[in-house]
XYZ file of C-alpha atoms in Angstrom:
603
model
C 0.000 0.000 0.000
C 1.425 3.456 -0.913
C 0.473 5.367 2.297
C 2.270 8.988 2.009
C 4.925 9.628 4.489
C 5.255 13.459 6.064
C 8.551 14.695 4.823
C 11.422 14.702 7.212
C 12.299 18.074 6.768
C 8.560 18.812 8.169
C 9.949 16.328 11.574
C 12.984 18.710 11.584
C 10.555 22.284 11.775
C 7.999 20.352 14.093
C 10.777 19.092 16.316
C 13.272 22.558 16.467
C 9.452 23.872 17.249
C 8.918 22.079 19.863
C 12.406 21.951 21.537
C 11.910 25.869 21.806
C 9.111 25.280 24.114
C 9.816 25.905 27.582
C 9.411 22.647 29.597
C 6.073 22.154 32.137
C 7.334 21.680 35.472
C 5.571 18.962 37.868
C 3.739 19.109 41.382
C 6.244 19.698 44.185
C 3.941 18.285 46.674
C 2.563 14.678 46.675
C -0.894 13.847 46.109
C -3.405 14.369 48.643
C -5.039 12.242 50.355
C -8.285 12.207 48.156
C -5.880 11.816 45.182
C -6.092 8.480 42.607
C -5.553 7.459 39.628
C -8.562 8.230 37.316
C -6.799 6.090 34.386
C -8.814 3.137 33.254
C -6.650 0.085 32.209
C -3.178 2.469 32.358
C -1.438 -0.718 32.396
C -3.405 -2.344 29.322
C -3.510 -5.404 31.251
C -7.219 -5.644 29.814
C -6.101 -5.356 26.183
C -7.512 -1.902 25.105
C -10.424 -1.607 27.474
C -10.941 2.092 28.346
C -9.229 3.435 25.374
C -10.817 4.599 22.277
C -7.563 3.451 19.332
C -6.890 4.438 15.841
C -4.423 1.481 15.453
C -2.760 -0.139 17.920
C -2.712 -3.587 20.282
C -1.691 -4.997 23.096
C 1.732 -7.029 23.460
C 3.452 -9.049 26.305
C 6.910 -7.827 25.588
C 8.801 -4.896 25.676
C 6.260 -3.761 29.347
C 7.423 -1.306 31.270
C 5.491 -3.321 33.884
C 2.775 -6.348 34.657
C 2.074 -8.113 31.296
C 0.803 -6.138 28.921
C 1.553 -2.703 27.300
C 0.498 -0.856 24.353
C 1.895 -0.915 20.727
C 0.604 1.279 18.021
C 2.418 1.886 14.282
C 1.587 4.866 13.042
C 0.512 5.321 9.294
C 1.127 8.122 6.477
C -2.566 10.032 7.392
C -3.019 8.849 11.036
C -0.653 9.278 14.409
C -1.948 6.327 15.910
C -3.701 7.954 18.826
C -5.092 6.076 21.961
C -7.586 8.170 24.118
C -9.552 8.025 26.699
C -12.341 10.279 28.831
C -12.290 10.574 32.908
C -14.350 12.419 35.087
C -12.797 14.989 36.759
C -13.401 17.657 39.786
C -13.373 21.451 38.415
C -10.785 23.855 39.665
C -8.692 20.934 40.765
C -4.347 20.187 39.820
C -4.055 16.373 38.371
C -0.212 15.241 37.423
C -0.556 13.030 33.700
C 2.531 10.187 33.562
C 3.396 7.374 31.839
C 6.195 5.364 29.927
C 6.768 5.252 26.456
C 9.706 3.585 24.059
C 10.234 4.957 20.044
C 10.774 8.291 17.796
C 8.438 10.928 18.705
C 5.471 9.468 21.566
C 3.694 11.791 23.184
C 1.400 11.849 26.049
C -1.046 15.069 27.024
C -5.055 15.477 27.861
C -7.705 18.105 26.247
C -10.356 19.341 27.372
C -8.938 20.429 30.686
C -11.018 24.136 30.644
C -7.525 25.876 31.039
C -4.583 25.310 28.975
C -4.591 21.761 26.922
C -0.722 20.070 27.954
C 1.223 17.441 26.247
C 4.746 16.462 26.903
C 7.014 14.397 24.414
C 9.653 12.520 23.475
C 11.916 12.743 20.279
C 13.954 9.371 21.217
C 13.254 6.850 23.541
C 14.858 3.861 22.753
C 14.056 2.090 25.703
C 11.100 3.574 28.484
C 11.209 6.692 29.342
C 9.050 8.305 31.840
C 6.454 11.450 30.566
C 5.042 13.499 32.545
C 3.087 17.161 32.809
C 0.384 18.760 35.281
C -2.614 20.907 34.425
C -5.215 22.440 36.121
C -8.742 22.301 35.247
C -11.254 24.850 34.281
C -14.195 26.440 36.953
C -16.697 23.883 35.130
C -14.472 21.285 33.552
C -16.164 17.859 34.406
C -14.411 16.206 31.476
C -10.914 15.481 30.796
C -9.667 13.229 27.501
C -6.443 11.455 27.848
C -4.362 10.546 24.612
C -0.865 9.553 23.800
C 0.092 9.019 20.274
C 3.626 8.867 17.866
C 4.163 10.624 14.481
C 2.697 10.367 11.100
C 4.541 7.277 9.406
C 7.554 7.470 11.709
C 7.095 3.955 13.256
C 5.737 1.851 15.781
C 5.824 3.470 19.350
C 4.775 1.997 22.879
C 3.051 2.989 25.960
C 2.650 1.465 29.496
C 1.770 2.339 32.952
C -0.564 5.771 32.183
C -1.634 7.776 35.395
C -3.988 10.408 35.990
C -3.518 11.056 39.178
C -6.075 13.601 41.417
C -9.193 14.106 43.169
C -11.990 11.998 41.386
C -14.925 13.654 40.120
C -18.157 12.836 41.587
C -19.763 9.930 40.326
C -16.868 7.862 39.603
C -17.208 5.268 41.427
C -15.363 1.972 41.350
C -14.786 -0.977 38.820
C -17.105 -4.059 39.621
C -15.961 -7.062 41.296
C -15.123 -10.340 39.473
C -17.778 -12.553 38.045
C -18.615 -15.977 39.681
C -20.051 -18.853 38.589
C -18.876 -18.901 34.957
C -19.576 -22.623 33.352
C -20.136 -24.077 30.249
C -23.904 -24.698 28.834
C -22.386 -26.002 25.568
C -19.885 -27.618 23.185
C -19.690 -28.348 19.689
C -16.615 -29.277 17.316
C -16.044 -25.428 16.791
C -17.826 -23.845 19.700
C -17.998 -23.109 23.314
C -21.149 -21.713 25.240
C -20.673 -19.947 28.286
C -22.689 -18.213 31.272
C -22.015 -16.536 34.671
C -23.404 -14.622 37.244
C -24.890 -11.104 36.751
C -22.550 -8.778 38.949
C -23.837 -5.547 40.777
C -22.558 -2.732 38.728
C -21.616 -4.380 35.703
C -22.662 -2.289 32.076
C -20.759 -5.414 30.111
C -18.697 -8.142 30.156
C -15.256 -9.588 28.168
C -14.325 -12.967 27.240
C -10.835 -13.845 27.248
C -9.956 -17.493 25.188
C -6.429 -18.244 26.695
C -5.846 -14.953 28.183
C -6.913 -13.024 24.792
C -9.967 -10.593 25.077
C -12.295 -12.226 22.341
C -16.129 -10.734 22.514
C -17.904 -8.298 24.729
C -21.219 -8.422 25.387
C -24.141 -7.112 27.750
C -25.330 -10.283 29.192
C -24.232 -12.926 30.943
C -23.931 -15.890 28.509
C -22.042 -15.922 25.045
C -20.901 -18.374 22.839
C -17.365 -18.622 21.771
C -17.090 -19.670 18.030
C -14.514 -20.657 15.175
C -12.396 -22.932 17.353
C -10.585 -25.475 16.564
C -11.911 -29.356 16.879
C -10.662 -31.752 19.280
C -8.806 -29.092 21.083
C -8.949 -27.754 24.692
C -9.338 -24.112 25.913
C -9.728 -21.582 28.959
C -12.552 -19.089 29.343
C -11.975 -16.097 31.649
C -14.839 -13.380 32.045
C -14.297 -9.867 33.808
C -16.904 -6.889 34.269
C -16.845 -3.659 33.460
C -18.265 -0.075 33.910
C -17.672 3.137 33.437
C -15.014 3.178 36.030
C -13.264 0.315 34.941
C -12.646 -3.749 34.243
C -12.912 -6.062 37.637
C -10.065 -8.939 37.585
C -11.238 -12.044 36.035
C -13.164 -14.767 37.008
C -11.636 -18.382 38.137
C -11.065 -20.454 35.154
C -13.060 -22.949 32.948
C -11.565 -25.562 30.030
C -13.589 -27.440 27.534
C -12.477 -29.548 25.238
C -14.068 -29.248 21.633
C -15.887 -32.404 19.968
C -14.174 -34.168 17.056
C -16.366 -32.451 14.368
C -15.372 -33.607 10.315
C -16.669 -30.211 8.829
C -15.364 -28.118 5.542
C -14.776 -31.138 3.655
C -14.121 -34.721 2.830
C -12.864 -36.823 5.625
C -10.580 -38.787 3.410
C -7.596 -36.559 2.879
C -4.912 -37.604 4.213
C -3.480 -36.286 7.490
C -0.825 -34.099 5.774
C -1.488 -33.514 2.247
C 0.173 -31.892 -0.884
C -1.568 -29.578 -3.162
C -0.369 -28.247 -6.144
C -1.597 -26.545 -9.366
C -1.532 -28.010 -12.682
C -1.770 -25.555 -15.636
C -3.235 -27.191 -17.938
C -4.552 -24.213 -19.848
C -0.576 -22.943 -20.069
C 2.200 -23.345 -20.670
C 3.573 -20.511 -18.318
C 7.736 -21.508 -19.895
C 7.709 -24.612 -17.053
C 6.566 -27.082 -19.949
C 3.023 -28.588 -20.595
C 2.625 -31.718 -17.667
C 0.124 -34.480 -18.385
C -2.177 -35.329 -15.592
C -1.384 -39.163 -15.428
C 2.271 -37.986 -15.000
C 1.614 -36.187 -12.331
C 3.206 -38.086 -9.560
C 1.111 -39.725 -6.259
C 2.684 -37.234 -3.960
C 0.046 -34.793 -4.706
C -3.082 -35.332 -3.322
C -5.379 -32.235 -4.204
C -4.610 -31.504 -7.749
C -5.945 -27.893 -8.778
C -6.366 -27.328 -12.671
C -5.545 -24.155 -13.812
C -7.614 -21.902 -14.736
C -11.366 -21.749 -15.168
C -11.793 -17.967 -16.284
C -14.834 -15.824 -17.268
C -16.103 -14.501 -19.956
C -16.123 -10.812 -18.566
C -15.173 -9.561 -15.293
C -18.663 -9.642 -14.429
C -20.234 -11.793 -16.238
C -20.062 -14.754 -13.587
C -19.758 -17.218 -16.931
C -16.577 -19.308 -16.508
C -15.029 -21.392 -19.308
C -12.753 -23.935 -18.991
C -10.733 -24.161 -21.783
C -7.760 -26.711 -21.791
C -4.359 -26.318 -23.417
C -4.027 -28.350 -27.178
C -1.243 -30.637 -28.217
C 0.113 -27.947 -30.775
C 1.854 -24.563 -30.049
C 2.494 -23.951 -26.236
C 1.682 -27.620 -24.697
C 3.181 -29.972 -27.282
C 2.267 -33.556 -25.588
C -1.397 -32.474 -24.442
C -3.807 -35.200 -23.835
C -6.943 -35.220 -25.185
C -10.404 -34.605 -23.919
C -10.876 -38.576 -22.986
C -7.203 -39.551 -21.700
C -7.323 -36.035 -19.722
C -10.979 -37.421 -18.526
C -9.257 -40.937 -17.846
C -6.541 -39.784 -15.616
C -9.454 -37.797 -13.427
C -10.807 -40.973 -12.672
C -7.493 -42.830 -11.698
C -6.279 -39.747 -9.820
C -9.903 -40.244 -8.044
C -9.312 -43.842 -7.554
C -6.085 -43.257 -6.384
C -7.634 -41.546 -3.778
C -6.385 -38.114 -5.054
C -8.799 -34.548 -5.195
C -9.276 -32.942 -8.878
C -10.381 -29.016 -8.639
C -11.202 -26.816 -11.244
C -9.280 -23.715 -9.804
C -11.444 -20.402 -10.936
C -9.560 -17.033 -11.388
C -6.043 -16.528 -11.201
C -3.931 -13.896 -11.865
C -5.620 -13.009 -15.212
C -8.659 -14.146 -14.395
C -11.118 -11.171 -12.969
C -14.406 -12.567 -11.131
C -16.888 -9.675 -10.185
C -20.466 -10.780 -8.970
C -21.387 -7.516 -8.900
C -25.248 -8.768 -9.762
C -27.213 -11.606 -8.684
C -27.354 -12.567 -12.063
C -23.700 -13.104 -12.588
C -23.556 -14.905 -9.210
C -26.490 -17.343 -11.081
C -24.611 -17.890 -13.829
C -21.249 -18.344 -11.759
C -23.305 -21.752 -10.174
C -24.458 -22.874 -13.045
C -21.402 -22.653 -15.134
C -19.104 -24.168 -12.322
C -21.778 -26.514 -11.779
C -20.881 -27.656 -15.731
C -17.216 -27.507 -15.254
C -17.192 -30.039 -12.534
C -20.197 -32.081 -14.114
C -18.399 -32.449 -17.524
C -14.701 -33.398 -16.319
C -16.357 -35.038 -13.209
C -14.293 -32.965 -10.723
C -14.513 -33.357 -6.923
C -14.934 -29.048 -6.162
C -13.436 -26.114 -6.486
C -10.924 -23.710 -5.679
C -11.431 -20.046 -5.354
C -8.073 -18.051 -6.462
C -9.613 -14.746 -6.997
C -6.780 -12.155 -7.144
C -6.602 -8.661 -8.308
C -9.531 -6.857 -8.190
C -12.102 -9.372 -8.454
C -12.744 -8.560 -4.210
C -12.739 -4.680 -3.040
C -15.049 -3.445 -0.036
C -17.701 -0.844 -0.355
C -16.920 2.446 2.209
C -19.573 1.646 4.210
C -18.981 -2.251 5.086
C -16.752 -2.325 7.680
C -17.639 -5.468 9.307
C -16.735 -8.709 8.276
C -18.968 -10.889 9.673
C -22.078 -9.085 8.238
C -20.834 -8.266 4.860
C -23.088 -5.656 2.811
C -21.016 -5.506 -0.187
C -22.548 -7.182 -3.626
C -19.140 -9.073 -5.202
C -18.661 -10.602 -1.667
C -22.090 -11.221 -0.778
C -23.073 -12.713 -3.974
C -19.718 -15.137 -4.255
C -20.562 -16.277 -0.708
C -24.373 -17.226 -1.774
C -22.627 -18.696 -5.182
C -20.166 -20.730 -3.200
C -22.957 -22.194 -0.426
C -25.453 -23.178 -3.323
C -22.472 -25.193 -4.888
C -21.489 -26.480 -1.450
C -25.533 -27.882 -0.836
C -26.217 -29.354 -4.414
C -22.443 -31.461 -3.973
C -22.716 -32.359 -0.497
C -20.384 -33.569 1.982
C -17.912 -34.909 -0.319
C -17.568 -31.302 -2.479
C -13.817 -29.807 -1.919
C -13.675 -25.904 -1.286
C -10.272 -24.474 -1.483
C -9.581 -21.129 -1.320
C -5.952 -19.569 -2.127
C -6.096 -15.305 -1.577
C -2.925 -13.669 -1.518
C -1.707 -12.092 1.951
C -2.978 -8.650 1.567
C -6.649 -9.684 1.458
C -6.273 -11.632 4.545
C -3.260 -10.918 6.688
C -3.445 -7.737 5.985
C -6.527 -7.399 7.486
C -5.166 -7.060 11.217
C -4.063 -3.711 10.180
C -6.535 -2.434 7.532
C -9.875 -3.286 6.956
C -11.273 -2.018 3.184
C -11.429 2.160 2.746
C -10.668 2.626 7.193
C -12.991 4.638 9.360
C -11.208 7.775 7.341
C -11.141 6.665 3.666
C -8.406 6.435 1.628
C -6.907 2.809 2.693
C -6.693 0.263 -0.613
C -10.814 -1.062 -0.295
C -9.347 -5.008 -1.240
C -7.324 -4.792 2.496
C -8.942 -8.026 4.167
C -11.507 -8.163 1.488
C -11.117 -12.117 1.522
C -11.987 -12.272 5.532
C -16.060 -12.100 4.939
C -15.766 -14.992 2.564
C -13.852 -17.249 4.540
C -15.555 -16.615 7.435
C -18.669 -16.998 6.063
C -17.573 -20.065 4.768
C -15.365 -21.695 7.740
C -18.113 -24.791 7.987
C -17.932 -25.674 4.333
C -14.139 -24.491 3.332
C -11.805 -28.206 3.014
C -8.086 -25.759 2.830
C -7.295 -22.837 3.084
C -4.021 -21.721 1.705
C -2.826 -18.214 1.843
C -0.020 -17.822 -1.082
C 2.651 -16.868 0.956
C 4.488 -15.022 -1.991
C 4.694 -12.127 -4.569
C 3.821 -10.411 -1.174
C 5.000 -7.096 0.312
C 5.711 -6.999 4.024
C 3.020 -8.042 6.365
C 2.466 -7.365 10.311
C 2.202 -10.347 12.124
C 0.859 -11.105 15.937
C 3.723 -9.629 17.319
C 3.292 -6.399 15.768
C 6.769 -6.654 13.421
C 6.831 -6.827 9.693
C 7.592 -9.850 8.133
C 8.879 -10.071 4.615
C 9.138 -13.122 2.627
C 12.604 -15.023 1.706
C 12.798 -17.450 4.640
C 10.698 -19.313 7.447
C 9.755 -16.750 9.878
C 7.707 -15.032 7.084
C 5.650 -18.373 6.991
C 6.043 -18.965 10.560
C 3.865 -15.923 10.998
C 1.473 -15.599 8.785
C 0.066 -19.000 9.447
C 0.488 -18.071 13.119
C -2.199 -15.708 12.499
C -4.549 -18.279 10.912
C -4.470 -20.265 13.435
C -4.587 -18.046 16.077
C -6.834 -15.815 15.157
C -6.314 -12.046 14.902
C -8.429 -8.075 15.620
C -9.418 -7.113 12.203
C -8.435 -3.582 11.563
C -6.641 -3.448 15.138
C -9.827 -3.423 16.826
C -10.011 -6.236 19.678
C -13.916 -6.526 19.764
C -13.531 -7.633 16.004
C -11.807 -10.480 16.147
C -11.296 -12.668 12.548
C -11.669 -16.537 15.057
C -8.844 -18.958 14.207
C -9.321 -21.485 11.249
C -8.709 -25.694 12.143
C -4.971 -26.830 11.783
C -6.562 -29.423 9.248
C -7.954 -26.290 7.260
C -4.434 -25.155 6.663
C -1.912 -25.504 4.658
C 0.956 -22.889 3.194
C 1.196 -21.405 -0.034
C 4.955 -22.209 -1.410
C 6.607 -20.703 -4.742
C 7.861 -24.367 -6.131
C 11.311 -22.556 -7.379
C 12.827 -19.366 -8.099
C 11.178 -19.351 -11.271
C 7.704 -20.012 -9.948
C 7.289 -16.475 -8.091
C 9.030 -14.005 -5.469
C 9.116 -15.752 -1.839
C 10.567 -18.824 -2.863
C 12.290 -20.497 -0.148
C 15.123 -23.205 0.581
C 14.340 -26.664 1.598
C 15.798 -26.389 4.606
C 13.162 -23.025 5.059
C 10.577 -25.520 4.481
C 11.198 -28.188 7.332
C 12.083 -24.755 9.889
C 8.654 -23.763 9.082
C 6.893 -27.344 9.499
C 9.250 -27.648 12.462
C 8.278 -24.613 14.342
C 4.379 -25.080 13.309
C 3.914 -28.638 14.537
C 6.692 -28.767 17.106
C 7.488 -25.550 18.099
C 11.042 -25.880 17.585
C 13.491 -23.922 15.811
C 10.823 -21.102 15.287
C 13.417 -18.691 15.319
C 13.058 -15.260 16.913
C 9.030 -15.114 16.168
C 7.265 -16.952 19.307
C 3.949 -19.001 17.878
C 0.785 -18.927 20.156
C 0.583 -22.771 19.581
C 1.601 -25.884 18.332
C -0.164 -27.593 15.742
C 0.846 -31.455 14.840
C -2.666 -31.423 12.630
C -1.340 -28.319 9.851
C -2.973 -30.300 6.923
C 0.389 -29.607 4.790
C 1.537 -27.361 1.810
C 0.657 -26.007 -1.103
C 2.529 -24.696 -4.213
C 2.551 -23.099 -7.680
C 2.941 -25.110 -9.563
C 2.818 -28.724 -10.128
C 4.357 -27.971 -13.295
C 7.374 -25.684 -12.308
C 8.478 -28.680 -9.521
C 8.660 -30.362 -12.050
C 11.278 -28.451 -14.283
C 12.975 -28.179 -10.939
C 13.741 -32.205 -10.876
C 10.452 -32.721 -8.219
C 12.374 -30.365 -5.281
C 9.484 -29.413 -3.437
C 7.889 -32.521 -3.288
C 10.480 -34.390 -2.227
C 10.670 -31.740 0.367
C 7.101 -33.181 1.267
C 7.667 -36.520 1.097
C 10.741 -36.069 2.958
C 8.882 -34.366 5.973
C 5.404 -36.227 6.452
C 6.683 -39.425 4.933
């Protein structure tokens, strides 16, 4: 994304500006005795509770001190600000501190009813303490907190924020704890919950393994998109205006065994791979019964339509003259479908690709998307589909901003399309889906246009549909490559060439991640048997290819959390379905390297 940057000559003015400033001196005296600290969540021990974010998240390392503190990257139109609102007394002196590391933080408070303060720092590579002191105003009831870094100058944290004063009437105090909190159901993917009402309480978090997952009024929820045959702990805490209690005592369930998204007969690690059968692409034309039994989900490459948005897709394979010398024909290509099928092996017809714009922009084209897939796979007898819409075949309206009530047509209709196919195959009907990294990764930072406008509207545009989908979808696989850098869980960039860029960005499938930043938004974690990474098969295939030796640090870290290297995983998954690459055809002009790779791992 090409997000402008403020010139550094502009830093230079703004920080000689600023420098010239005489410096606000603190309180003397100590606090008195009806002094406290009027900060909600300071610490961010409760994720961002209490503070209204442009961007931003809460990590466990650097703190200044407990175990959480704030992180927030700054972008080309937006400082990153985190703010929040106490009640104050009028006519009363309050001291604002906190800690902060990076270039250019800053900490203040508007609204005060006298002069508006805010101290800062230029450089802080490790914490440094901020701190300034107002008074407020003969009828200032209000007083909004904020710290915040510098247009585009880079990440920045904050920790331990204090407002420290007399409290204004009506503040009260956060509510206790909640009791009682069981279970009232389990599924394969879900978790029901309920506790106690608590005196006081306006709403109450969930926290899956110590993550803040769903707020809500009542007291019962149900956790959803979790993994099967896997156990978790459920914390609750309440909240008002004043504040979040501590959480409750603990409670674990164990998800059911569940067999949804897809055929149960895959294998337990499988290999996918595309065949271009349509193309050459300068790897050579491969024959399907040459493909070797390594592969078991065998995409065909590329159903495309007739227009962008027409929703009519042809299938139209490669002939034995010109580009694919060799080429089967239409009965040997149908006989090898059949002995791939008895082999045991998945056939897709993969729909899109990099050339291949698909816009249901009407319910009409979505109609005649079903109906024309629905021929595909009846004429070659395929067992699904894979969706590899790229480009601009998925872009966000302005005003849909949530992803798990989508309002915009293209996505709306190709999740309809994609359910219809799903109910007239059944059970046994594949769904694959293979976006590239900015329309789903990229979606923990930006979320279509942002609350502001201007952001690319395809950021996360993929989310909706796989969400929407989770029950129904057989893989995912996220192509890992011809990617720019990416944000991962721990709030660092991650740029492809070697296994940590993997590492992470499956990290965050599995995990689960805030869409857009926001922690009551959060995108639930897919199944480890949903999964499987999206691999350039050699330097020719596309930019990210990686070393064998990449590979197995990758699978090692995934399933065995060893030599994960400096990113830390929030899990270890033995059940990561397997891998995925482009292409079938370019392993093969690379003497079979990546799927010996494979074979070499799962055995």
């Amino acid at each position: 994304m090409d997000r402008a940057r403020r010139p550094r000559s502009v830093l230079a003015a703004l920080t000689a500006t600023l420098l010239a400033v005489p410096a606000l001196t603190a309180l003397s005296s100590p606090a008195g005795a009806a002094d406290a600290d009027l900060a909600v969540n300071g610490g961010f021990e409760s994720g961002l509770t209490g503070w209204t974010c442009t961007a931003g998240t809460t990590v466990d390392s650097p703190v200044h001190g407990g175990r959480s503190a704030l992180r927030a990257t700054p972008a080309g139109n937006d400082n990153a600000q985190c703010a929040q609102t106490v009640t104050v007394q009028p006519d009363a002196q309050y001291t604002l501190s906190g800690y902060v590391r990076g270039s250019y933080v800053y900490l203040g408070a508007n609204g005060t009813g006298t002069s508006d303060v805010s101290t800062w720092t230029q450089s802080a590579p490790d914490w440094q303490k901020l701190s300034t002191t107002f008074r407020t105003g003969p009828t200032t009831t209000k007083v909004t907190l904020y710290t915040h870094g510098w247009y585009g100058t880079g990440a920045y944290q904050a920790d331990d924020l204090t407002l420290v004063g007399p409290g204004g009437s009506g503040t009260g105090q956060p509510p206790a704890a909640p009791a009682g909190l069981r279970t009232t159901s389990v599924t394969s993917s879900s978790v029901g919950l309920s506790w106690s009402a608590v005196t006081g309480a306006t709403s109450y978090a969930l926290y899956r393994d110590g993550t803040r997952v769903q707020n809500v009024t009542g007291t019962s929820a149900t956790v959803s998109g979790l993994a099967a045959s896997t156990a978790y702990s459920f914390q609750v805490t309440a909240a008002n205006a004043a504040g979040e209690s501590p959480r409750s005592t603990a409670v674990t369930a164990t998800t059911g065994a569940g067999t949804g998204g897809g055929p149960s007969d895959l294998p337990a690690h499988a290999l996918v791979g595309y065949l271009h059968v349509g193309f050459a692409n300068g790897a050579g034309y491969t024959r399907l019964a040459d493909v070797p039994d390594s592969w078991d989900v065998i995409d065909l490459a590329f159903g495309e339509p007739t227009s962008a948005t027409s929703g009519d897709i042809r299938f139209n394979r490669c002939s034995s003259g010109g580009e694919c010398p060799g080429a089967e024909s239409d009965a040997d290509f149908k006989a090898a479908i059949k002995a791939k099928q008895a082999a045991g092996k998945k056939v897709l017809i993969s729909i899109g690709g990099q050339n291949g714009q698909v816009q249901l922009t009407t319910t009409a084209a979505r109609d005649a998307f079903v109906s024309s897939v629905s021929k595909i796979i009846d004429t070659w007898g395929l067992d699904g589909l894979d969706v590899d819409f790229e480009g601009h075949s998925l872009s966000l309206n302005a005003d849909d901003t949530d992803f798990k009530h989508p309002t915009t047509p293209v996505v709306v209709n190709l999740i309809s399309a994609l359910k219809t196919l799903k109910a007239k195959y059944g059970t046994k009907f594949v769904l694959t889906m293979a976006p590239e990294t900015f329309f789903v990764q990229n979606g923990y930072q930006f979320y279509g246009t942002g609350k502001w406008g201007g952001q690319d509207p395809r950021c996360g545009a993929y989310l909706p549909v796989i969400h929407a989908l989770r029950e129904d979808l057989t893989l995912l696989h996220v192509q890992d490559y011809n990617s720019g850098p990416i944000m991962g869980l721990d709030n660092q960039y991650h740029s492809m060439g070697g296994a940590d860029f993997h590492i992470a960005m499956t990290d965050m499938l599995l995990t689960g991640f805030p869409v857009a930043g926001d922690p009551d938004n959060v995108f639930p974690p897919l199944r480890p048997d949903q999964v499987a990474i999206g691999m350039p098969a050699s330097t020719n295939a596309g930019n990210g290819y990686v070393s064998p030796a990449e590979v197995t640090k990758t699978l090692d870290c995934l399933t065995k959390k060893t030599d994960c290297g400096s990113y830390t995983t929030h899990g270890t998954w033995p059940a990561l379905r397997g891998l995925m690459t482009w292409s079938i055809n370019w392993d093969r002009f690379s003497s079979w390297q990546f799927q010996k790779t494979f074979d070499g791992y799962f055995g």
